[in-house]
PDB file of C-alpha atoms in Angstrom:
ATOM      1  CA  UNK A   1      12.419 -15.139  42.790  1.00 79.00           C
ATOM      2  CA  UNK A   2      15.361 -13.557  40.952  1.00 84.00           C
ATOM      3  CA  UNK A   3      15.247 -16.222  38.213  1.00 88.00           C
ATOM      4  CA  UNK A   4      11.730 -15.078  37.346  1.00 88.00           C
ATOM      5  CA  UNK A   5      12.905 -11.459  37.060  1.00 89.00           C
ATOM      6  CA  UNK A   6      15.804 -12.472  34.818  1.00 88.00           C
ATOM      7  CA  UNK A   7      13.472 -14.524  32.641  1.00 88.00           C
ATOM      8  CA  UNK A   8      11.010 -11.618  32.330  1.00 85.00           C
ATOM      9  CA  UNK A   9      13.839  -9.221  31.483  1.00 85.00           C
ATOM     10  CA  UNK A  10      15.136 -11.523  28.742  1.00 86.00           C
ATOM     11  CA  UNK A  11      11.616 -12.088  27.416  1.00 83.00           C
ATOM     12  CA  UNK A  12      10.858  -8.345  27.370  1.00 81.00           C
ATOM     13  CA  UNK A  13      14.143  -7.490  25.696  1.00 80.00           C
ATOM     14  CA  UNK A  14      13.685 -10.210  23.082  1.00 80.00           C
ATOM     15  CA  UNK A  15      10.136  -9.095  22.367  1.00 78.00           C
ATOM     16  CA  UNK A  16      11.295  -5.505  22.012  1.00 77.00           C
ATOM     17  CA  UNK A  17      14.001  -6.544  19.548  1.00 77.00           C
ATOM     18  CA  UNK A  18      11.466  -8.525  17.533  1.00 76.00           C
ATOM     19  CA  UNK A  19       8.954  -5.672  17.365  1.00 75.00           C
ATOM     20  CA  UNK A  20      11.618  -3.078  16.557  1.00 76.00           C
ATOM     21  CA  UNK A  21      13.117  -5.317  13.898  1.00 75.00           C
ATOM     22  CA  UNK A  22       9.719  -5.841  12.341  1.00 74.00           C
ATOM     23  CA  UNK A  23       8.957  -2.127  12.361  1.00 74.00           C
ATOM     24  CA  UNK A  24      12.259  -1.184  10.755  1.00 73.00           C
ATOM     25  CA  UNK A  25      11.920  -3.994   8.219  1.00 73.00           C
ATOM     26  CA  UNK A  26       8.482  -2.620   7.373  1.00 72.00           C
ATOM     27  CA  UNK A  27       9.937   0.884   7.095  1.00 73.00           C
ATOM     28  CA  UNK A  28      12.598  -0.386   4.701  1.00 72.00           C
ATOM     29  CA  UNK A  29      10.134  -2.490   2.696  1.00 71.00           C
ATOM     30  CA  UNK A  30       7.901   0.527   2.177  1.00 71.00           C
ATOM     31  CA  UNK A  31      10.921   2.519   1.049  1.00 75.00           C
ATOM     32  CA  UNK A  32       9.986   5.621   3.026  1.00 72.00           C
ATOM     33  CA  UNK A  33      13.562   6.658   3.800  1.00 78.00           C
ATOM     34  CA  UNK A  34      14.920   5.997   0.322  1.00 80.00           C
ATOM     35  CA  UNK A  35      11.911   7.738  -1.262  1.00 77.00           C
ATOM     36  CA  UNK A  36      12.508  10.842   0.858  1.00 76.00           C
ATOM     37  CA  UNK A  37      16.155  10.841  -0.125  1.00 82.00           C
ATOM     38  CA  UNK A  38      15.276  10.399  -3.796  1.00 82.00           C
ATOM     39  CA  UNK A  39      12.575  13.085  -3.848  1.00 79.00           C
ATOM     40  CA  UNK A  40      14.757  15.647  -2.088  1.00 83.00           C
ATOM     41  CA  UNK A  41      17.890  14.747  -4.098  1.00 89.00           C
ATOM     42  CA  UNK A  42      19.848  14.126  -0.889  1.00 89.00           C
ATOM     43  CA  UNK A  43      20.785  10.477  -1.389  1.00 86.00           C
ATOM     44  CA  UNK A  44      24.300  11.152  -0.116  1.00 90.00           C
ATOM     45  CA  UNK A  45      22.782  11.686   3.363  1.00 89.00           C
ATOM     46  CA  UNK A  46      20.867   8.380   3.445  1.00 85.00           C
ATOM     47  CA  UNK A  47      22.896   7.091   6.397  1.00 87.00           C
ATOM     48  CA  UNK A  48      21.902  10.163   8.408  1.00 89.00           C
ATOM     49  CA  UNK A  49      18.243   9.530   7.567  1.00 84.00           C
ATOM     50  CA  UNK A  50      18.539   5.943   8.715  1.00 81.00           C
ATOM     51  CA  UNK A  51      20.320   6.994  11.915  1.00 86.00           C
ATOM     52  CA  UNK A  52      17.632   9.583  12.618  1.00 84.00           C
ATOM     53  CA  UNK A  53      14.896   6.967  12.153  1.00 80.00           C
ATOM     54  CA  UNK A  54      16.671   4.577  14.527  1.00 80.00           C
ATOM     55  CA  UNK A  55      17.342   7.244  17.153  1.00 85.00           C
ATOM     56  CA  UNK A  56      13.739   8.432  16.890  1.00 80.00           C
ATOM     57  CA  UNK A  57      12.510   4.895  17.473  1.00 78.00           C
ATOM     58  CA  UNK A  58      14.772   4.432  20.474  1.00 80.00           C
ATOM     59  CA  UNK A  59      13.885   7.774  22.051  1.00 82.00           C
ATOM     60  CA  UNK A  60      10.188   7.220  21.370  1.00 76.00           C
ATOM     61  CA  UNK A  61      10.358   3.872  23.152  1.00 75.00           C
ATOM     62  CA  UNK A  62      12.170   5.378  26.131  1.00 79.00           C
ATOM     63  CA  UNK A  63       9.617   8.173  26.481  1.00 78.00           C
ATOM     64  CA  UNK A  64       6.784   5.670  26.075  1.00 75.00           C
ATOM     65  CA  UNK A  65       8.142   3.205  28.622  1.00 78.00           C
ATOM     66  CA  UNK A  66       9.442   5.545  31.305  1.00 82.00           C
ATOM     67  CA  UNK A  67       6.961   8.366  30.765  1.00 81.00           C
ATOM     68  CA  UNK A  68       9.385  11.191  31.494  1.00 80.00           C
ATOM     69  CA  UNK A  69       8.618  14.606  30.111  1.00 80.00           C
ATOM     70  CA  UNK A  70      10.877  16.518  27.781  1.00 77.00           C
ATOM     71  CA  UNK A  71      10.795  20.276  28.503  1.00 86.00           C
ATOM     72  CA  UNK A  72      10.801  21.698  24.975  1.00 86.00           C
ATOM     73  CA  UNK A  73       8.182  24.426  25.297  1.00 88.00           C
ATOM     74  CA  UNK A  74       5.483  25.316  22.814  1.00 89.00           C
ATOM     75  CA  UNK A  75       7.894  25.524  19.868  1.00 90.00           C
ATOM     76  CA  UNK A  76       9.084  21.989  20.574  1.00 87.00           C
ATOM     77  CA  UNK A  77       5.550  20.673  20.904  1.00 87.00           C
ATOM     78  CA  UNK A  78       4.485  22.294  17.630  1.00 88.00           C
ATOM     79  CA  UNK A  79       7.626  21.007  15.884  1.00 89.00           C
ATOM     80  CA  UNK A  80       7.047  17.513  17.237  1.00 84.00           C
ATOM     81  CA  UNK A  81       3.437  17.575  16.091  1.00 85.00           C
ATOM     82  CA  UNK A  82       4.410  18.811  12.640  1.00 87.00           C
ATOM     83  CA  UNK A  83       7.111  16.205  12.116  1.00 85.00           C
ATOM     84  CA  UNK A  84       4.976  13.431  13.588  1.00 82.00           C
ATOM     85  CA  UNK A  85       2.199  14.353  11.191  1.00 82.00           C
ATOM     86  CA  UNK A  86       4.587  14.359   8.251  1.00 81.00           C
ATOM     87  CA  UNK A  87       5.939  10.967   9.283  1.00 78.00           C
ATOM     88  CA  UNK A  88       2.465   9.486   9.765  1.00 79.00           C
ATOM     89  CA  UNK A  89       1.292  10.922   6.469  1.00 78.00           C
ATOM     90  CA  UNK A  90       4.328   9.494   4.710  1.00 75.00           C
ATOM     91  CA  UNK A  91       3.552   6.061   6.178  1.00 74.00           C
ATOM     92  CA  UNK A  92      -0.067   6.307   5.084  1.00 74.00           C
ATOM     93  CA  UNK A  93       0.851   7.365   1.562  1.00 72.00           C
ATOM     94  CA  UNK A  94       3.538   4.684   1.329  1.00 71.00           C
ATOM     95  CA  UNK A  95       1.018   2.061   2.382  1.00 71.00           C
ATOM     96  CA  UNK A  96      -1.504   3.228  -0.187  1.00 67.00           C
ATOM     97  CA  UNK A  97       1.193   3.134  -2.860  1.00 66.00           C
ATOM     98  CA  UNK A  98       2.190  -0.386  -1.907  1.00 64.00           C
ATOM     99  CA  UNK A  99      -1.320  -1.748  -2.184  1.00 64.00           C
ATOM    100  CA  UNK A 100      -2.121   0.508  -5.180  1.00 69.00           C
ATOM    101  CA  UNK A 101      -5.256   1.877  -3.567  1.00 66.00           C
ATOM    102  CA  UNK A 102      -5.245   5.288  -5.244  1.00 68.00           C
ATOM    103  CA  UNK A 103      -4.700   4.093  -8.859  1.00 73.00           C
ATOM    104  CA  UNK A 104      -7.235   1.279  -8.535  1.00 73.00           C
ATOM    105  CA  UNK A 105      -9.794   3.566  -6.914  1.00 72.00           C
ATOM    106  CA  UNK A 106      -9.331   6.291  -9.525  1.00 75.00           C
ATOM    107  CA  UNK A 107      -9.737   3.756 -12.351  1.00 78.00           C
ATOM    108  CA  UNK A 108     -12.850   2.227 -10.807  1.00 77.00           C
ATOM    109  CA  UNK A 109     -14.656   5.535 -10.486  1.00 78.00           C
ATOM    110  CA  UNK A 110     -13.252   6.712 -13.842  1.00 78.00           C
ATOM    111  CA  UNK A 111     -11.550   9.722 -12.302  1.00 77.00           C
ATOM    112  CA  UNK A 112      -9.705  11.726 -14.951  1.00 74.00           C
ATOM    113  CA  UNK A 113      -8.981  15.000 -13.149  1.00 81.00           C
ATOM    114  CA  UNK A 114      -8.942  16.127  -9.538  1.00 79.00           C
ATOM    115  CA  UNK A 115      -6.775  13.418  -7.975  1.00 78.00           C
ATOM    116  CA  UNK A 116      -4.575  16.121  -6.468  1.00 81.00           C
ATOM    117  CA  UNK A 117      -7.596  17.606  -4.680  1.00 85.00           C
ATOM    118  CA  UNK A 118      -8.712  14.237  -3.364  1.00 79.00           C
ATOM    119  CA  UNK A 119      -5.285  13.494  -1.887  1.00 78.00           C
ATOM    120  CA  UNK A 120      -5.106  17.008  -0.440  1.00 84.00           C
ATOM    121  CA  UNK A 121      -8.553  16.574   1.121  1.00 84.00           C
ATOM    122  CA  UNK A 122      -7.478  13.259   2.693  1.00 79.00           C
ATOM    123  CA  UNK A 123      -4.337  14.868   4.126  1.00 80.00           C
ATOM    124  CA  UNK A 124      -6.226  17.886   5.489  1.00 85.00           C
ATOM    125  CA  UNK A 125      -8.919  15.639   6.938  1.00 82.00           C
ATOM    126  CA  UNK A 126      -6.297  13.555   8.691  1.00 79.00           C
ATOM    127  CA  UNK A 127      -4.626  16.681  10.058  1.00 82.00           C
ATOM    128  CA  UNK A 128      -7.971  18.069  11.254  1.00 84.00           C
ATOM    129  CA  UNK A 129      -8.818  14.764  12.906  1.00 81.00           C
ATOM    130  CA  UNK A 130      -5.467  14.738  14.697  1.00 78.00           C
ATOM    131  CA  UNK A 131      -6.026  18.294  15.921  1.00 82.00           C
ATOM    132  CA  UNK A 132      -9.513  17.469  17.187  1.00 82.00           C
ATOM    133  CA  UNK A 133      -8.186  14.354  18.905  1.00 80.00           C
ATOM    134  CA  UNK A 134      -5.352  16.321  20.534  1.00 78.00           C
ATOM    135  CA  UNK A 135      -7.717  19.099  21.630  1.00 79.00           C
ATOM    136  CA  UNK A 136     -10.291  16.847  23.247  1.00 77.00           C
ATOM    137  CA  UNK A 137      -7.725  14.431  24.672  1.00 70.00           C
ATOM    138  CA  UNK A 138      -6.109  16.971  26.952  1.00 57.00           C
TER     139      UNK A 138
END
């Protein structure tokens, strides 16, 4: 009986390492962290950004697996929602940059002006959708 538990523990740990490694490799390949550091002119703090991403991944996994609550109050919930939205938006924009969706789309429809407004509308729509989802989920 205990050999099965040991095998499952090793399998679960190995799978977790594989998924986490893939996620962080994807994060590095998209260049989200280095792009943030470059845009904000804070490249000297890149190691702190990478540490924060790793710690966030670890803490997110622990909260997801064990389901314990973190008593942070309304300010903490709002801050978490804001930063989660920024992170998700950065991922979405990085993915669209990688596959060149926006430039190809704007060339196909012969869009000369207004790209800023289209991107802003997509971001606001995503934020509104997240708020509606959060409101009706609870």
